[in-house]
Coordinates of C-alpha atoms and ligand atoms in Angstrom, one line a residue:
M1 CA 0.0 0.0 0.0
T2 CA 1.3 3.5 -0.8
M3 CA 1.5 6.1 1.9
R4 CA 0.0 9.5 1.0
G5 CA 1.9 12.7 1.7
L6 CA 0.5 15.1 4.2
M7 CA 0.9 18.4 2.4
Q8 CA -1.9 20.9 1.7
D9 CA -3.7 20.1 -1.5
R10 CA -4.1 23.6 -2.8
P11 CA -5.0 24.1 -6.5
L12 CA -2.5 25.9 -8.7
T13 CA -4.7 28.6 -10.2
V14 CA -4.6 32.0 -11.9
P15 CA -6.3 33.6 -8.9
T16 CA -3.2 32.8 -6.8
L17 CA -1.2 34.9 -9.3
L18 CA -3.7 37.8 -8.8
S19 CA -3.5 37.6 -5.1
R20 CA 0.3 37.3 -5.0
A21 CA 0.7 40.4 -7.3
E22 CA -1.7 42.4 -5.1
T23 CA -0.5 41.4 -1.7
S24 CA 3.2 41.0 -2.2
F25 CA 3.9 43.4 -5.0
G26 CA 1.1 46.0 -4.8
H27 CA 3.7 48.8 -5.4
K28 CA 5.2 47.2 -8.5
R29 CA 4.3 48.7 -11.8
V30 CA 2.5 47.8 -15.1
I31 CA 3.5 50.4 -17.7
T32 CA 1.8 50.7 -21.1
G33 CA 3.3 52.7 -23.9
G34 CA 1.4 54.6 -26.5
T35 CA 1.1 58.3 -27.3
S36 CA 2.0 58.7 -23.6
D37 CA 2.9 56.1 -21.0
T38 CA 0.3 54.9 -18.6
V39 CA 1.7 53.8 -15.2
A40 CA -0.4 51.7 -12.8
T41 CA 0.6 49.4 -9.9
W42 CA -0.8 46.0 -9.1
A43 CA -2.7 47.7 -6.2
D44 CA -4.5 49.7 -9.0
V45 CA -4.9 46.7 -11.3
A46 CA -6.4 44.1 -8.9
P47 CA -9.6 46.0 -8.1
R48 CA -10.2 46.6 -11.8
V49 CA -9.7 42.8 -12.4
R50 CA -12.5 42.1 -9.8
R51 CA -14.8 44.6 -11.4
L52 CA -14.2 43.1 -14.7
A53 CA -15.2 39.6 -13.3
H54 CA -18.4 41.1 -12.0
A55 CA -19.0 42.8 -15.4
L56 CA -18.8 39.4 -17.1
D57 CA -21.3 38.1 -14.5
A58 CA -23.6 41.0 -15.3
L59 CA -23.4 40.2 -19.0
G60 CA -24.5 36.6 -18.2
V61 CA -21.3 34.9 -19.5
P62 CA -21.5 31.4 -18.0
P63 CA -18.6 29.6 -16.4
G64 CA -16.5 27.7 -19.0
A65 CA -17.5 30.1 -21.8
C66 CA -14.8 31.5 -24.1
V67 CA -14.2 35.3 -24.0
G68 CA -12.1 36.6 -27.0
T69 CA -9.5 39.4 -26.9
F70 CA -8.2 41.4 -29.8
A71 CA -5.6 43.5 -28.0
W72 CA -2.1 44.8 -28.0
N73 CA 0.2 44.3 -25.0
S74 CA -1.4 46.6 -22.4
Q75 CA -2.6 47.0 -18.8
R76 CA -6.2 46.3 -19.9
H77 CA -5.0 43.1 -21.7
V78 CA -3.3 42.1 -18.4
E79 CA -6.6 42.7 -16.6
L80 CA -8.3 40.4 -19.1
Y81 CA -5.5 37.8 -18.6
L82 CA -6.5 37.7 -14.9
G83 CA -10.2 38.5 -14.7
I84 CA -11.5 36.1 -17.4
P85 CA -9.8 32.9 -16.0
S86 CA -10.1 34.0 -12.3
S87 CA -13.9 34.0 -12.8
G88 CA -14.0 30.6 -14.4
R89 CA -14.2 31.7 -18.0
V90 CA -11.7 30.9 -20.7
L91 CA -9.4 33.7 -22.0
H92 CA -9.2 33.3 -25.8
T93 CA -6.5 35.6 -27.3
V94 CA -6.9 36.1 -31.0
N95 CA -4.2 37.2 -33.4
H96 CA -5.7 40.0 -35.5
R97 CA -3.0 39.7 -38.1
L98 CA -4.5 36.4 -39.4
H99 CA -6.6 36.4 -42.5
G100 CA -10.3 37.3 -41.9
E101 CA -11.4 33.8 -42.8
Q102 CA -9.1 32.3 -40.2
I103 CA -10.3 34.8 -37.6
T104 CA -13.9 33.9 -38.3
F105 CA -13.0 30.2 -38.1
I106 CA -11.2 30.6 -34.8
V107 CA -13.9 32.8 -33.1
N108 CA -16.7 30.4 -34.2
D109 CA -14.7 27.2 -33.3
A110 CA -14.2 28.7 -29.8
A111 CA -17.8 29.9 -29.7
D112 CA -16.6 33.2 -28.1
E113 CA -19.6 35.0 -26.4
V114 CA -18.0 38.3 -25.8
L115 CA -15.0 40.0 -27.5
F116 CA -12.8 42.7 -26.0
V117 CA -11.3 44.8 -28.8
D118 CA -8.7 47.6 -28.7
R119 CA -10.1 50.6 -30.6
T120 CA -7.0 50.6 -32.9
I121 CA -7.9 47.0 -33.9
L122 CA -11.7 47.6 -34.3
P123 CA -11.3 48.2 -38.1
V124 CA -10.1 44.6 -38.4
V125 CA -12.7 43.0 -36.2
W126 CA -15.9 45.0 -36.8
P127 CA -16.3 44.1 -40.5
L128 CA -16.1 40.4 -39.5
V129 CA -18.7 40.6 -36.7
A130 CA -21.6 39.4 -39.0
S131 CA -19.7 36.2 -39.5
F132 CA -19.3 35.4 -35.8
G133 CA -22.1 33.1 -34.8
S134 CA -21.9 33.2 -31.0
V135 CA -20.7 36.7 -30.2
R136 CA -23.3 38.7 -28.2
H137 CA -21.1 41.8 -27.2
V138 CA -18.1 43.6 -28.5
V139 CA -16.4 45.6 -25.7
V140 CA -14.3 48.4 -27.0
M141 CA -11.1 49.4 -25.2
D142 CA -10.2 53.0 -26.2
D143 CA -6.5 53.0 -26.8
G144 CA -6.5 56.1 -29.0
G145 CA -7.7 54.5 -32.2
D146 CA -9.8 56.8 -34.4
M147 CA -12.4 54.5 -35.9
P148 CA -15.8 55.9 -35.0
I149 CA -17.6 53.6 -32.5
P150 CA -20.4 51.9 -34.4
D151 CA -23.9 52.8 -33.3
D152 CA -24.9 49.2 -32.5
P153 CA -26.5 47.6 -29.4
R154 CA -23.8 45.0 -29.2
I155 CA -21.1 47.6 -28.6
L156 CA -20.1 48.3 -25.0
D157 CA -17.3 50.4 -23.5
Y158 CA -14.7 48.8 -21.3
E159 CA -14.3 51.7 -18.8
E160 CA -18.1 52.1 -18.5
L161 CA -18.5 48.3 -17.8
L162 CA -15.9 48.5 -15.0
G163 CA -17.4 51.8 -13.7
D164 CA -20.8 50.0 -13.3
Q165 CA -19.3 47.5 -10.8
T166 CA -17.9 47.8 -7.3
D167 CA -14.8 46.2 -6.0
R168 CA -15.8 43.1 -4.1
P169 CA -14.6 39.5 -4.1
I170 CA -14.9 37.5 -7.3
A171 CA -18.1 35.3 -7.0
T172 CA -16.7 32.2 -8.6
D173 CA -14.0 30.2 -6.9
V174 CA -11.8 28.1 -9.2
R175 CA -11.2 25.0 -7.1
D176 CA -10.0 22.5 -9.8
E177 CA -6.6 23.4 -11.1
N178 CA -7.3 21.4 -14.3
T179 CA -10.1 23.8 -15.2
A180 CA -9.4 25.5 -18.6
A181 CA -7.9 28.9 -18.2
S182 CA -6.9 30.1 -21.7
L183 CA -7.1 29.2 -25.3
C184 CA -4.7 30.0 -28.2
Y185 CA -4.9 28.7 -31.7
T186 CA -1.8 27.6 -33.7
S187 CA -1.3 29.8 -36.8
G188 CA -2.5 27.1 -39.1
T189 CA 0.3 27.2 -41.7
T190 CA -0.8 23.7 -42.6
G191 CA -4.6 23.3 -42.6
N192 CA -7.0 25.0 -40.2
P193 CA -5.8 26.5 -37.0
K194 CA -6.0 24.1 -34.0
G195 CA -6.9 25.2 -30.5
V196 CA -4.5 24.7 -27.6
L197 CA -6.4 24.8 -24.2
Y198 CA -4.2 25.6 -21.3
S199 CA -5.3 24.7 -17.7
H200 CA -4.9 26.9 -14.6
R201 CA -2.3 24.3 -13.5
S202 CA -0.2 24.5 -16.7
V203 CA -0.3 28.3 -16.6
V204 CA 1.0 28.5 -13.0
L205 CA 3.6 25.8 -13.5
H206 CA 4.9 27.5 -16.7
S207 CA 5.0 30.9 -14.9
L208 CA 7.2 29.3 -12.2
L209 CA 9.6 27.5 -14.5
L210 CA 10.4 30.7 -16.4
L211 CA 11.8 32.1 -13.2
G212 CA 14.5 29.4 -12.9
A213 CA 18.1 30.7 -12.7
D214 CA 19.0 28.5 -15.7
V215 CA 15.8 29.6 -17.6
F216 CA 15.2 33.4 -17.6
A217 CA 16.2 34.0 -14.0
L218 CA 13.4 36.5 -13.6
S219 CA 13.2 38.2 -10.2
E220 CA 11.7 41.1 -8.3
Q221 CA 14.6 43.3 -9.5
D222 CA 13.7 42.8 -13.2
V223 CA 11.9 45.1 -15.5
V224 CA 10.3 42.7 -18.0
A225 CA 9.1 43.9 -21.4
P226 CA 7.3 41.2 -23.4
I227 CA 7.4 42.5 -27.0
V228 CA 6.1 39.2 -28.2
P229 CA 2.4 39.9 -28.5
M230 CA 0.0 38.8 -25.8
F231 CA -2.0 37.1 -28.6
H232 CA 1.0 34.9 -29.4
V233 CA 1.1 32.0 -26.9
N234 CA 0.3 34.2 -23.9
A235 CA 3.4 36.5 -24.6
W236 CA 5.4 33.4 -23.9
G237 CA 4.0 33.4 -20.3
L238 CA 5.9 36.5 -19.3
P239 CA 3.0 38.5 -17.9
Y240 CA 2.1 35.7 -15.5
A241 CA 5.8 35.2 -14.6
A242 CA 6.1 38.9 -13.8
M243 CA 3.2 38.5 -11.3
Q244 CA 4.8 35.5 -9.8
C245 CA 8.1 37.2 -9.1
G246 CA 7.1 40.8 -8.7
A247 CA 9.0 42.2 -11.7
D248 CA 7.8 45.5 -13.2
L249 CA 6.0 44.9 -16.5
V250 CA 6.5 47.2 -19.4
L251 CA 4.1 46.8 -22.4
P252 CA 4.3 48.6 -25.7
G253 CA 0.6 49.1 -26.3
P254 CA -0.2 50.0 -29.9
A255 CA 3.3 51.7 -30.3
T256 CA 5.1 48.8 -32.0
S257 CA 7.4 50.5 -34.6
A258 CA 11.1 49.6 -34.1
E259 CA 12.0 53.1 -33.0
E260 CA 9.1 53.3 -30.5
L261 CA 10.1 49.9 -29.1
V262 CA 13.7 50.7 -28.6
S263 CA 12.8 54.0 -27.0
L264 CA 10.4 52.2 -24.6
L265 CA 13.1 49.7 -23.6
A266 CA 15.6 52.6 -22.9
R267 CA 13.0 54.9 -21.1
H268 CA 12.0 52.3 -18.6
R269 CA 15.5 50.7 -18.0
V270 CA 14.2 47.3 -19.1
T271 CA 16.3 44.4 -18.0
F272 CA 14.6 41.5 -19.8
T273 CA 12.8 41.4 -23.2
A274 CA 11.6 38.8 -25.6
A275 CA 10.4 38.7 -29.3
V276 CA 11.0 36.9 -32.6
A277 CA 14.0 37.5 -34.8
T278 CA 12.1 39.8 -37.2
V279 CA 11.6 42.3 -34.4
W280 CA 15.2 42.3 -33.3
R281 CA 16.3 42.7 -36.9
D282 CA 14.1 45.7 -37.5
M283 CA 15.4 47.4 -34.4
V284 CA 19.1 47.3 -35.3
P285 CA 19.2 50.7 -36.9
S286 CA 17.7 52.3 -33.8
L287 CA 20.1 50.7 -31.2
R288 CA 22.8 53.2 -31.3
G289 CA 20.7 56.2 -30.5
H290 CA 19.5 54.9 -27.1
D291 CA 20.9 53.8 -23.8
L292 CA 20.2 50.1 -23.3
S293 CA 22.8 49.6 -20.7
S294 CA 20.2 48.2 -18.2
M295 CA 19.5 45.2 -20.4
R296 CA 20.7 41.8 -19.2
H297 CA 18.9 39.3 -21.3
I298 CA 17.3 39.4 -24.8
A299 CA 15.4 36.3 -25.7
C300 CA 14.9 35.6 -29.4
G301 CA 12.5 32.8 -29.7
G302 CA 10.1 31.1 -32.0
G303 CA 12.9 30.5 -34.7
A304 CA 16.6 30.2 -35.3
V305 CA 18.9 33.1 -34.2
D306 CA 21.1 34.2 -37.0
D307 CA 24.6 34.8 -35.7
A308 CA 25.1 38.0 -37.8
L309 CA 22.2 39.5 -36.0
S310 CA 23.3 38.4 -32.6
R311 CA 26.7 39.9 -33.3
R312 CA 25.2 43.2 -34.1
Y313 CA 23.5 43.3 -30.7
E314 CA 26.7 42.2 -28.9
E315 CA 28.6 45.0 -30.6
A316 CA 26.0 47.7 -30.1
I317 CA 24.8 46.9 -26.5
G318 CA 27.3 44.3 -25.1
I319 CA 25.0 41.3 -25.0
P320 CA 24.3 38.6 -27.7
L321 CA 20.8 37.3 -28.3
T322 CA 19.7 34.1 -26.5
N323 CA 17.4 31.5 -27.9
A324 CA 14.4 29.5 -26.7
W325 CA 12.5 26.7 -28.4
G326 CA 8.8 26.3 -28.1
M327 CA 5.4 26.1 -29.9
T328 CA 1.8 27.1 -29.1
E329 CA 1.2 23.5 -27.9
T330 CA 4.0 23.8 -25.3
S331 CA 2.9 26.9 -23.4
P332 CA 5.5 27.7 -25.1
V333 CA 8.9 27.5 -23.4
V334 CA 10.5 24.0 -23.5
T335 CA 14.2 24.8 -23.9
T336 CA 16.3 28.0 -23.2
S337 CA 19.9 28.5 -24.3
R338 CA 22.5 28.7 -21.6
L339 CA 26.2 28.1 -20.9
G340 CA 26.9 24.9 -18.9
T341 CA 30.0 24.3 -16.9
Q342 CA 31.3 22.3 -19.9
H343 CA 31.1 25.5 -21.9
R344 CA 33.2 27.6 -19.4
D345 CA 36.0 28.2 -21.9
L346 CA 33.8 29.2 -24.8
A347 CA 34.4 32.8 -26.1
G348 CA 33.5 35.0 -29.0
E349 CA 31.6 33.5 -31.9
A350 CA 31.5 30.0 -30.3
R351 CA 29.9 31.4 -27.1
R352 CA 27.5 33.4 -29.2
L353 CA 26.5 30.4 -31.3
L354 CA 25.8 28.3 -28.2
L355 CA 23.6 31.1 -26.7
G356 CA 21.9 31.3 -30.1
S357 CA 20.9 27.7 -30.1
P358 CA 17.8 26.2 -28.3
G359 CA 19.7 24.7 -25.3
P360 CA 18.5 22.1 -22.8
A361 CA 14.9 21.3 -21.6
V362 CA 13.6 23.4 -18.8
P363 CA 12.3 21.7 -15.6
L364 CA 9.1 19.6 -15.9
T365 CA 9.6 19.0 -19.6
E366 CA 11.2 16.1 -21.5
I367 CA 12.5 16.0 -25.0
R368 CA 13.5 13.1 -27.3
V369 CA 14.5 12.7 -30.9
V370 CA 12.9 9.8 -32.8
S371 CA 14.0 8.3 -36.2
D372 CA 11.6 7.3 -39.0
D373 CA 11.4 3.7 -37.7
G374 CA 10.2 4.9 -34.3
A375 CA 13.5 4.3 -32.4
E376 CA 14.8 7.0 -30.0
Q377 CA 18.0 8.4 -31.4
P378 CA 21.2 8.5 -29.4
R379 CA 22.1 11.8 -27.6
D380 CA 25.3 12.3 -29.6
G381 CA 24.5 15.7 -31.2
T382 CA 24.7 14.2 -34.7
S383 CA 21.7 11.8 -35.1
P384 CA 18.7 13.7 -36.3
G385 CA 15.1 12.7 -36.0
E386 CA 11.7 14.1 -35.1
L387 CA 11.6 16.1 -31.9
Q388 CA 9.0 14.9 -29.5
V389 CA 8.2 16.6 -26.2
A390 CA 6.3 15.7 -23.0
G391 CA 5.5 17.4 -19.7
A392 CA 2.9 19.1 -17.5
T393 CA 3.0 22.2 -19.6
I394 CA 2.6 20.4 -23.0
A395 CA -0.8 19.8 -24.7
S396 CA -2.3 16.4 -24.6
G397 CA -4.8 17.0 -27.4
Y398 CA -6.5 19.8 -29.3
F399 CA -9.6 21.8 -28.6
G400 CA -12.3 22.3 -31.2
A401 CA -13.2 20.8 -34.6
D402 CA -9.8 19.3 -35.5
P403 CA -8.6 16.8 -32.8
G404 CA -5.2 16.5 -34.6
T405 CA -4.7 13.0 -33.2
D406 CA -1.7 12.4 -35.6
S407 CA 0.2 14.9 -33.5
F408 CA 0.5 12.6 -30.5
T409 CA 2.4 9.3 -30.1
A410 CA 0.9 6.2 -28.6
D411 CA 2.7 7.0 -25.3
G412 CA 1.3 10.5 -25.2
W413 CA 4.2 12.6 -26.4
L414 CA 3.6 15.6 -28.7
R415 CA 5.1 15.2 -32.2
T416 CA 6.5 18.6 -33.1
G417 CA 7.2 18.3 -36.8
D418 CA 10.7 19.7 -36.2
V419 CA 13.9 17.7 -37.1
A420 CA 16.5 18.0 -34.4
T421 CA 19.5 16.5 -32.6
I422 CA 20.2 16.3 -28.9
D423 CA 23.8 16.2 -27.6
Q424 CA 25.3 14.3 -24.6
W425 CA 24.5 17.3 -22.3
G426 CA 20.8 17.4 -23.4
Y427 CA 21.3 20.4 -25.7
L428 CA 18.8 20.6 -28.5
R429 CA 19.6 21.8 -32.0
I430 CA 16.9 22.3 -34.6
V431 CA 17.9 21.1 -38.1
D432 CA 14.7 22.3 -39.7
R433 CA 11.0 21.9 -39.8
T434 CA 10.2 18.7 -41.6
K435 CA 8.2 20.5 -44.3
D436 CA 11.0 23.1 -44.9
L437 CA 13.9 20.6 -45.4
V438 CA 15.1 20.5 -49.0
K439 CA 15.8 17.0 -50.4
S440 CA 18.3 17.3 -53.2
G441 CA 19.7 14.2 -54.9
G442 CA 18.6 12.1 -52.0
E443 CA 20.4 14.2 -49.4
W444 CA 18.9 16.8 -47.0
I445 CA 19.7 20.5 -47.0
S446 CA 18.8 22.4 -43.9
S447 CA 17.0 25.6 -45.0
V448 CA 17.9 27.1 -41.6
Q449 CA 21.6 26.5 -41.9
L450 CA 21.7 27.8 -45.5
E451 CA 19.7 31.0 -44.4
N452 CA 22.2 31.6 -41.6
A453 CA 25.2 31.2 -43.9
I454 CA 23.7 33.7 -46.4
M455 CA 22.8 36.2 -43.6
A456 CA 26.4 36.1 -42.3
D457 CA 27.1 38.5 -45.2
P458 CA 26.6 42.1 -43.9
R459 CA 25.2 43.0 -47.3
V460 CA 22.2 40.7 -46.5
K461 CA 19.3 41.8 -44.3
E462 CA 17.1 38.7 -44.6
A463 CA 17.3 35.4 -46.3
A464 CA 14.7 32.6 -46.6
V465 CA 15.3 29.3 -48.4
I466 CA 12.6 27.1 -49.9
G467 CA 12.7 23.9 -51.9
I468 CA 11.3 23.7 -55.4
V469 CA 10.8 20.6 -57.5
D470 CA 13.7 19.9 -59.8
P471 CA 13.5 17.2 -62.6
R472 CA 17.1 16.1 -62.0
W473 CA 17.7 16.4 -58.2
G474 CA 14.1 16.0 -56.9
E475 CA 14.3 19.4 -55.2
R476 CA 16.7 22.3 -55.2
P477 CA 16.9 25.2 -52.8
V478 CA 15.8 28.7 -53.9
A479 CA 17.2 31.6 -51.8
C480 CA 15.0 34.7 -51.4
V481 CA 17.4 37.4 -50.3
V482 CA 16.7 41.0 -49.0
P483 CA 19.8 43.2 -49.3
T484 CA 20.7 45.6 -46.5
A485 CA 19.6 49.2 -47.2
G486 CA 22.2 50.9 -49.5
A487 CA 24.1 47.6 -50.3
T488 CA 24.7 46.5 -53.8
L489 CA 24.3 42.8 -54.1
T490 CA 24.0 40.4 -57.1
P491 CA 23.0 36.7 -57.0
E492 CA 26.6 35.9 -57.9
D493 CA 27.8 37.8 -54.9
V494 CA 25.6 35.6 -52.7
R495 CA 27.0 32.4 -54.3
E496 CA 30.5 33.7 -54.0
H497 CA 29.9 34.4 -50.2
L498 CA 28.6 30.8 -49.8
R499 CA 31.5 29.1 -51.5
D500 CA 33.7 28.4 -48.5
R501 CA 30.8 28.3 -46.0
V502 CA 28.6 25.4 -47.2
A503 CA 29.0 22.3 -49.4
S504 CA 29.0 23.2 -53.0
W505 CA 25.8 21.2 -53.8
W506 CA 24.0 23.4 -51.2
I507 CA 24.6 26.6 -53.2
P508 CA 21.4 27.6 -54.9
E509 CA 21.4 28.1 -58.6
R510 CA 18.4 30.4 -58.2
I511 CA 18.7 33.4 -56.0
E512 CA 15.8 35.9 -55.9
L513 CA 16.6 39.4 -54.7
M514 CA 13.5 41.1 -53.2
S515 CA 12.6 44.1 -51.0
E516 CA 10.9 42.1 -48.3
I517 CA 10.2 38.5 -47.3
P518 CA 6.5 37.9 -46.7
K519 CA 5.8 37.3 -42.9
T520 CA 3.3 35.1 -41.1
A521 CA 0.8 36.5 -38.7
T522 CA 3.4 35.9 -35.9
G523 CA 6.2 37.7 -37.7
K524 CA 8.1 34.7 -39.0
W525 CA 9.0 34.2 -42.6
S526 CA 6.0 32.8 -44.6
K527 CA 7.6 30.0 -46.6
Q528 CA 4.1 29.0 -47.7
A529 CA 3.7 32.5 -49.4
L530 CA 7.2 32.2 -50.9
R531 CA 6.4 28.7 -52.3
Q532 CA 3.2 30.0 -53.8
Q533 CA 5.1 32.9 -55.3
F534 CA 7.8 30.8 -56.9
V535 CA 6.2 27.5 -57.3
G536 CA 2.7 28.5 -58.2
A537 CA 0.4 25.6 -58.4
Q538 CA 3.1 23.0 -58.1
P539 CA 2.2 20.3 -55.6
E540 CA 4.0 20.3 -52.2
P541 CA 7.0 17.9 -52.6
S542 CA 6.4 14.5 -51.1
R543 CA 8.2 13.8 -47.8
E544 CA 8.2 10.0 -48.0
Ligands
ADP601 P1 3.8 28.9 -36.0 O1 5.3 29.2 -36.2 O2 3.3 27.8 -36.9 O3 3.1 30.1 -35.8 P2 4.4 28.4 -33.3 O4 4.5 29.8 -33.0 O5 3.8 27.5 -32.3 O6 3.7 28.2 -34.6 O7 5.9 27.9 -33.7 C1 6.4 26.7 -33.4 C2 7.5 26.3 -34.4 O8 8.5 27.4 -34.5 C3 8.3 25.1 -34.0 O9 7.7 23.9 -34.3 C4 9.6 25.4 -34.7 O10 9.6 24.9 -36.0 C5 9.8 26.8 -34.7 N1 10.7 27.2 -33.6 C6 10.3 27.7 -32.4 N2 11.4 28.0 -31.7 C7 12.5 27.7 -32.4 C8 13.9 27.8 -32.2 N3 14.4 28.2 -31.1 N4 14.7 27.4 -33.3 C9 14.2 26.9 -34.4 N5 12.9 26.8 -34.7 C10 12.0 27.2 -33.7

């Protein structure tokens, strides 16, 4: 017979984050940028969260219903992050940069009852409202947008809703930590978006693991600026982590141009910030004009770090970019880059390259790499296979119309669709996404490695590589290259640069110079759009 432990069985829930922020860190700040900065403390935010919960009661939104948000990173969005789950509803953050059809699919799949929309985003949302089957109210949050508020009975004003309520305890008590807290859809680059439904427990565990000294080492002394949007996998969990540790939170609001972002980071002496590579690349020209000496950690996640970019940061502000691997299904952080004791002697480029690779798994998560025949690959850093992940912060299935059962193994691990290796110290390296690998003459070319080799040339701003069908080789890589402003660059220059950097058969015959690489709704390169542009109606190459 097993003996049970005698510890308190208290649920891990979002309301515990609210209460911690209010009681332990009531004086710490939530700052929102925009035309002017709005500064509030957790002591200001908490009563507004409770009034929001009562407003949802007054609107008759039942427990378990989904409430959608179309909002920038802002204090009000933080209030929704707390008030919706703390009152037993499900926070559904929607990426307004998706196509209208995808937004309609997502809102209807989640059956959102109420939408909270920043006024600057209303021009995207309002024309779609007729296609939303379940939405009863659209609550407008005035962030300075200029779209006239439609004269429609469904429209409500956020501040009026809160003003109608008094500050009193939230009526619903979330007792079961496995209750759904929030919902985020994958971007649906292959097929319809799929819903990932986080529980209160997974949200709290993920917020804790981000604090780890070998993860992001977040503490009360930090000033944390999530630039990654709050509609992209909960801004990688950073708002909840800031509540957990009492860090100040700095949010850009609708002011998201590169110059505005760098100015925000400098103005508020930010110590930790996170975004995808596109954002860091756009900011490079603004770095020199601002004092970023307070910064201790810049996380570049959601894709590979290109070393040329990281070097620019090291030169301009003294720290290279770090990397993290994750996906919507994984809350998202599964690995973060770090130097281990075995890397003590690394310096210069080698150190930067290590910090720019995904790194080992964070606590509570497990990673493995599996070959086509289902066998786990050795941890030798050279045996690639499909990356699979498991843990208390990893999805066990999908919400909504598409159950995506193929994405899970018989023993319950998530199949990521990434090709990776793991080394003897557990450090992960991503070779490519399965669908982005280029198979030429029976051998694989990693689009990620080829892109990074091309971007090592200072004349190149961005490079994306796709495979196109080739009668002789099966597939050949095509490089889409954006020159740096003012640089002169020919396809032959790119080939010349690659000559001593990659195997000769990796060098693309076809190099397309362009002014911009199309981006996905989450700011990554849209290889699907590039394939359509160059390949037209050609079928996707078979991966068998
Ligand atoms: P999407 O990119 O489809 O919007 P996610 O935001 O969930 O979806 O991205 C997950 C994918 O992003 C991963 O499967 C992987 O291909 C890629 N990715 C995330 N982090 C990294 C990283 N550090 N290095 C390389 N690829 C990464």
